[in-house]
Coordinates of C-alpha atoms in Angstrom, one line a residue:
M1 CA -85.3 -16.7 -8.9
V2 CA -81.9 -15.5 -7.2
A3 CA -82.1 -15.0 -3.6
P4 CA -81.5 -11.6 -2.4
R5 CA -78.2 -11.1 -1.0
S6 CA -78.4 -11.1 2.9
R7 CA -76.3 -8.5 5.0
S8 CA -73.9 -11.0 6.2
D9 CA -72.9 -11.6 2.3
T10 CA -72.0 -7.9 1.8
P11 CA -68.5 -7.5 1.7
R12 CA -66.7 -5.3 4.5
P13 CA -64.8 -2.3 3.6
A14 CA -61.5 -3.7 4.7
T15 CA -62.2 -6.5 2.5
V16 CA -62.8 -4.4 -0.6
A17 CA -59.9 -2.2 0.4
A18 CA -57.6 -5.0 0.5
E19 CA -58.9 -6.4 -2.7
Q20 CA -58.3 -2.9 -4.4
L21 CA -54.9 -2.4 -3.1
D22 CA -53.8 -5.7 -4.2
R23 CA -55.3 -5.2 -7.7
S24 CA -53.9 -1.6 -8.1
L25 CA -50.4 -3.0 -6.9
S26 CA -50.5 -5.4 -9.4
R27 CA -51.1 -2.9 -12.3
V28 CA -48.1 -1.0 -11.2
F29 CA -45.6 -3.7 -11.1
D30 CA -47.2 -5.1 -14.5
A31 CA -46.0 -1.6 -15.8
L32 CA -42.6 -1.7 -14.4
P33 CA -40.9 -4.5 -15.8
R34 CA -41.1 -3.1 -19.4
H35 CA -39.2 -0.3 -18.1
R36 CA -36.3 -2.1 -16.7
A37 CA -36.0 -4.9 -19.5
T38 CA -33.2 -3.6 -21.2
R39 CA -31.1 -0.4 -21.7
A40 CA -32.2 0.4 -25.2
K41 CA -35.8 -0.2 -24.7
L42 CA -36.3 1.0 -21.3
V43 CA -39.1 4.0 -22.1
D44 CA -39.3 3.5 -25.9
N45 CA -43.1 3.2 -25.4
V46 CA -44.6 6.6 -24.5
R47 CA -48.1 4.7 -23.7
Q48 CA -46.3 2.8 -21.0
I49 CA -44.8 5.8 -19.3
H50 CA -48.3 7.2 -19.4
R51 CA -49.7 3.9 -18.2
L52 CA -47.2 3.6 -15.2
R53 CA -48.1 7.1 -13.9
V54 CA -51.9 6.5 -14.0
A55 CA -51.2 3.1 -12.3
C56 CA -49.3 4.9 -9.5
R57 CA -52.0 7.6 -9.1
R58 CA -54.9 5.1 -9.1
A59 CA -52.8 3.1 -6.2
V60 CA -52.3 6.1 -4.2
S61 CA -56.1 7.0 -4.6
V62 CA -56.9 3.3 -2.9
L63 CA -54.6 4.3 -0.1
D64 CA -56.0 7.7 0.4
V65 CA -59.7 6.7 0.4
F66 CA -59.1 3.6 2.6
C67 CA -56.4 5.2 5.0
P68 CA -58.9 5.4 7.8
L69 CA -59.1 1.4 7.6
I70 CA -55.3 1.1 7.8
K71 CA -53.5 0.9 11.2
R72 CA -49.8 1.5 9.8
G73 CA -48.0 1.0 6.5
W74 CA -50.1 3.2 4.1
R75 CA -47.6 5.9 4.3
T76 CA -44.6 3.9 3.3
V77 CA -46.5 2.3 0.3
K78 CA -47.7 5.8 -0.7
R79 CA -44.3 7.1 -0.7
W80 CA -43.0 4.1 -2.7
L81 CA -45.7 5.0 -5.3
Q82 CA -45.0 8.5 -5.5
D83 CA -41.4 8.1 -5.8
V84 CA -42.0 5.9 -9.0
R85 CA -44.7 8.3 -10.3
R86 CA -42.5 11.6 -9.9
S87 CA -39.3 9.9 -11.3
A88 CA -41.7 9.1 -14.7
G89 CA -43.4 12.8 -14.5
P90 CA -40.5 14.5 -16.5
L91 CA -40.6 12.0 -19.2
R92 CA -44.3 12.3 -19.6
D93 CA -44.2 15.9 -19.6
L94 CA -41.5 16.0 -22.1
D95 CA -43.5 13.5 -24.2
V96 CA -46.3 15.8 -24.3
F97 CA -44.2 18.7 -25.4
I98 CA -42.5 16.7 -28.2
A99 CA -45.9 15.8 -29.5
Q100 CA -47.1 19.4 -29.3
L101 CA -43.6 20.5 -31.1
G102 CA -44.6 18.2 -34.0
Q103 CA -47.8 19.8 -34.6
C104 CA -46.7 23.6 -34.1
D105 CA -46.1 26.0 -37.2
L106 CA -42.1 26.5 -36.6
P107 CA -39.9 26.2 -39.7
A108 CA -38.9 22.7 -40.4
D109 CA -35.1 23.6 -39.7
L110 CA -35.9 25.0 -36.2
K111 CA -38.2 22.2 -35.3
K112 CA -35.6 19.7 -35.9
A113 CA -33.2 21.6 -33.9
L114 CA -35.3 21.8 -31.0
E115 CA -36.5 18.1 -31.4
N116 CA -32.7 17.0 -31.5
Q117 CA -32.3 19.2 -28.3
M118 CA -35.5 17.5 -26.6
S119 CA -34.1 13.9 -27.7
A120 CA -31.0 14.5 -25.9
Q121 CA -32.6 15.7 -22.6
R122 CA -35.1 12.6 -22.9
K123 CA -32.0 10.3 -22.7
R124 CA -30.9 12.2 -19.6
L125 CA -34.4 11.9 -18.0
D126 CA -34.5 8.3 -19.2
K127 CA -31.3 7.4 -17.3
E128 CA -32.7 9.3 -13.9
F129 CA -35.9 7.2 -14.4
R130 CA -34.1 4.0 -14.7
H131 CA -32.2 4.4 -11.7
T132 CA -35.0 5.5 -9.4
V133 CA -37.1 2.4 -10.6
R134 CA -34.3 0.1 -10.1
S135 CA -33.7 1.6 -6.6
R136 CA -37.3 1.3 -5.6
L137 CA -37.6 -2.2 -6.7
R138 CA -34.7 -3.1 -4.6
D139 CA -36.4 -1.7 -1.4
H140 CA -39.9 -3.3 -2.1
S141 CA -41.4 -5.9 -4.0
R142 CA -45.3 -6.0 -4.3
K143 CA -45.6 -8.7 -1.8
S144 CA -43.2 -6.9 0.6
L145 CA -45.5 -3.7 0.2
L146 CA -48.7 -5.5 0.9
K147 CA -47.2 -7.1 4.0
K148 CA -46.5 -3.3 5.6
I149 CA -50.3 -2.8 5.5
R150 CA -52.0 -3.5 8.8
W151 CA -55.7 -3.2 8.6
R152 CA -57.9 -2.1 11.5
N153 CA -61.2 -3.6 12.7
D154 CA -63.5 -2.0 10.4
R155 CA -66.9 -2.6 12.5
Q156 CA -66.6 1.0 13.6
F157 CA -66.9 2.2 10.1
G158 CA -70.2 0.6 9.3
S159 CA -71.1 -1.3 6.0
L160 CA -69.4 -0.5 2.9
S161 CA -72.3 1.5 1.7
E162 CA -71.8 3.8 4.6
F163 CA -68.4 4.1 4.1
S164 CA -68.6 5.0 0.5
T165 CA -71.0 7.6 1.1
T166 CA -68.8 9.2 3.8
A167 CA -65.8 8.9 1.9
I168 CA -67.4 10.3 -1.4
G169 CA -69.1 13.1 0.6
E170 CA -65.8 14.4 2.0
L171 CA -64.2 14.7 -1.4
Q172 CA -67.1 16.3 -2.9
T173 CA -67.0 18.8 -0.1
Q174 CA -63.4 19.4 -0.9
L175 CA -64.0 19.9 -4.6
E176 CA -67.0 22.3 -3.9
I177 CA -64.8 24.4 -1.6
A178 CA -62.0 24.6 -4.2
L179 CA -64.8 26.0 -6.7
Q180 CA -66.0 28.7 -4.5
T181 CA -63.4 31.0 -5.9
P182 CA -65.1 33.0 -8.8
Q183 CA -61.9 33.9 -10.6
P184 CA -59.2 31.2 -9.6
D185 CA -55.7 31.8 -10.8
F186 CA -53.8 28.8 -12.7
K187 CA -52.5 27.5 -9.3
Q188 CA -56.0 27.2 -7.7
L189 CA -57.2 25.6 -11.1
H190 CA -54.5 23.0 -10.7
R191 CA -55.8 22.5 -7.0
I192 CA -59.4 22.0 -8.5
R193 CA -58.2 19.6 -11.1
I194 CA -56.6 17.6 -8.5
A195 CA -59.4 17.6 -6.2
A196 CA -61.8 16.6 -9.2
K197 CA -59.3 13.5 -10.0
R198 CA -59.5 12.4 -6.6
L199 CA -63.1 12.3 -6.3
R200 CA -63.5 10.5 -9.6
Y201 CA -61.1 7.9 -8.6
A202 CA -63.0 7.6 -5.3
R203 CA -66.2 6.9 -7.3
E204 CA -64.7 4.4 -9.6
L205 CA -63.6 2.6 -6.6
L206 CA -66.6 2.7 -4.2
L207 CA -69.5 2.9 -6.9
E208 CA -70.8 0.4 -9.5
Q209 CA -69.8 1.2 -12.8
A210 CA -72.8 2.7 -14.3
A211 CA -73.3 4.8 -11.4
A212 CA -69.7 6.0 -11.2
K213 CA -70.2 6.8 -14.9
R214 CA -73.3 9.1 -14.6
A215 CA -71.8 10.8 -11.2
N216 CA -68.6 11.5 -13.0
R217 CA -69.8 13.2 -16.2
E218 CA -68.9 16.7 -14.6
V219 CA -65.5 15.9 -13.5
L220 CA -64.6 14.3 -16.6
R221 CA -65.4 17.3 -18.6
M222 CA -63.7 19.4 -15.8
Q223 CA -60.5 17.3 -16.1
E224 CA -60.5 17.6 -19.9
L225 CA -60.6 21.5 -20.0
L226 CA -58.1 21.8 -17.1
G227 CA -55.9 19.1 -18.6
T228 CA -55.7 20.9 -21.7
L229 CA -54.9 24.2 -20.0
N230 CA -52.3 22.5 -18.1
D231 CA -50.6 21.2 -21.2
H232 CA -50.5 24.9 -22.7
L233 CA -48.9 26.2 -19.5
G234 CA -46.3 23.2 -19.5
A235 CA -45.7 24.1 -23.3
Q236 CA -45.3 27.8 -22.4
A237 CA -42.8 27.0 -19.5
R238 CA -40.8 24.6 -21.7
Y239 CA -40.6 27.5 -24.5
Q240 CA -39.3 29.9 -22.1
M241 CA -36.7 27.7 -21.2
L242 CA -35.6 27.1 -25.0
V243 CA -35.8 30.8 -25.8
A244 CA -33.3 31.6 -22.8
H245 CA -30.5 29.8 -24.9
L246 CA -31.4 30.7 -28.4
P247 CA -29.7 33.7 -30.2
A248 CA -31.6 37.1 -30.6
N249 CA -32.6 36.1 -34.1
E250 CA -35.5 34.9 -36.2
W251 CA -35.6 31.6 -34.3
G252 CA -35.6 33.4 -31.0
A253 CA -38.6 35.4 -32.1
L254 CA -40.6 32.5 -33.4
V255 CA -40.1 30.3 -30.1
A256 CA -41.2 33.6 -28.3
G257 CA -44.3 33.8 -30.5
E258 CA -44.9 30.2 -29.3
I259 CA -44.7 31.2 -25.6
V260 CA -47.3 34.2 -26.2
A261 CA -49.6 31.7 -28.2
H262 CA -49.8 28.9 -25.3
H263 CA -50.2 31.6 -22.7
R264 CA -53.3 33.0 -24.6
Q265 CA -54.6 29.5 -24.8
A266 CA -54.4 29.1 -21.1
V267 CA -56.0 32.4 -20.6
A268 CA -58.7 31.7 -22.8
L269 CA -59.5 28.3 -21.1
R270 CA -59.4 29.8 -17.6
E271 CA -62.0 32.5 -18.7
Q272 CA -64.1 29.7 -20.1
F273 CA -63.7 27.7 -16.8
C274 CA -64.6 30.9 -14.7
R275 CA -67.7 31.3 -16.8
W276 CA -68.9 28.0 -16.2
I277 CA -68.3 28.6 -12.3
R278 CA -70.5 31.5 -12.3
R279 CA -73.1 29.8 -14.6
R280 CA -73.1 26.9 -12.3
K281 CA -73.7 28.8 -9.0
R282 CA -76.5 30.5 -10.7
T283 CA -78.4 27.1 -11.7
K284 CA -77.5 25.7 -8.1
L285 CA -78.2 21.9 -9.6
P286 CA -77.5 19.2 -7.4
R287 CA -74.0 18.0 -7.1
G288 CA -73.1 15.1 -9.4
S289 CA -75.6 15.9 -11.9
D290 CA -74.6 17.1 -15.6
H291 CA -74.6 20.9 -15.6
G292 CA -73.8 21.1 -19.2
F293 CA -70.3 22.1 -18.9
S294 CA -68.4 21.6 -22.1
S295 CA -64.7 21.6 -22.7
R296 CA -65.0 22.7 -26.4
K297 CA -63.2 25.6 -27.0

């Protein structure tokens, strides 16, 4: 029989925080060398760009969740991570649009012309991204970022369980407040999406895997629908920029049709989400349970 773990064996919040931060920064720096290896192969792998952005976002989540335990240095590390993530953002957005463009019903010649235009734009974004990454790597290494962090005496924050309950509870409250609007506009939906993502990451950091999976059922479905909605809004904005440079002929009309189609899709998804908010308020189920929310169109 395995002896039960004593209270003294339970890891302190700051110990867990330091381990999580070290691990998350390692993932970020594991992704970076692939993007600075050669000029020709800097961002060829679309999945690598996505992986880098997710790694940066998760590392920022570690800092946000555990910042009460940090005396100083977390803002410097957070700014560094945000610079890297934001520099990769335009590339990721363009990659998503290029994938959408490949699946649309535009004529082959028009699609080819737009793809060539997007390819040229991607090369420019690639150059900007590479410049930012090299600059950030000159500023800091993983070890130098970790040395910036100065931890507090965490005894005042109680056990890891107590700290987790407080941290997750605050993020749950923030999401609940964001969900109070019965008819949110697109900007409010974006804030809801961000609040849901922060709660999801915090649960994955602080709860056991099975518990986090159960608790995150609702927010995962929420993120899926709102992520699809965001993709449609991004495509609409991209087509709007393209149509401004097209002649007033059949090509311009076809691209304008894509603007309308993506806007209608985004509106339909917003209405679906609003119906779910109203249904959720009527049921008044406990937070974190499965509310029957479906992201199916």
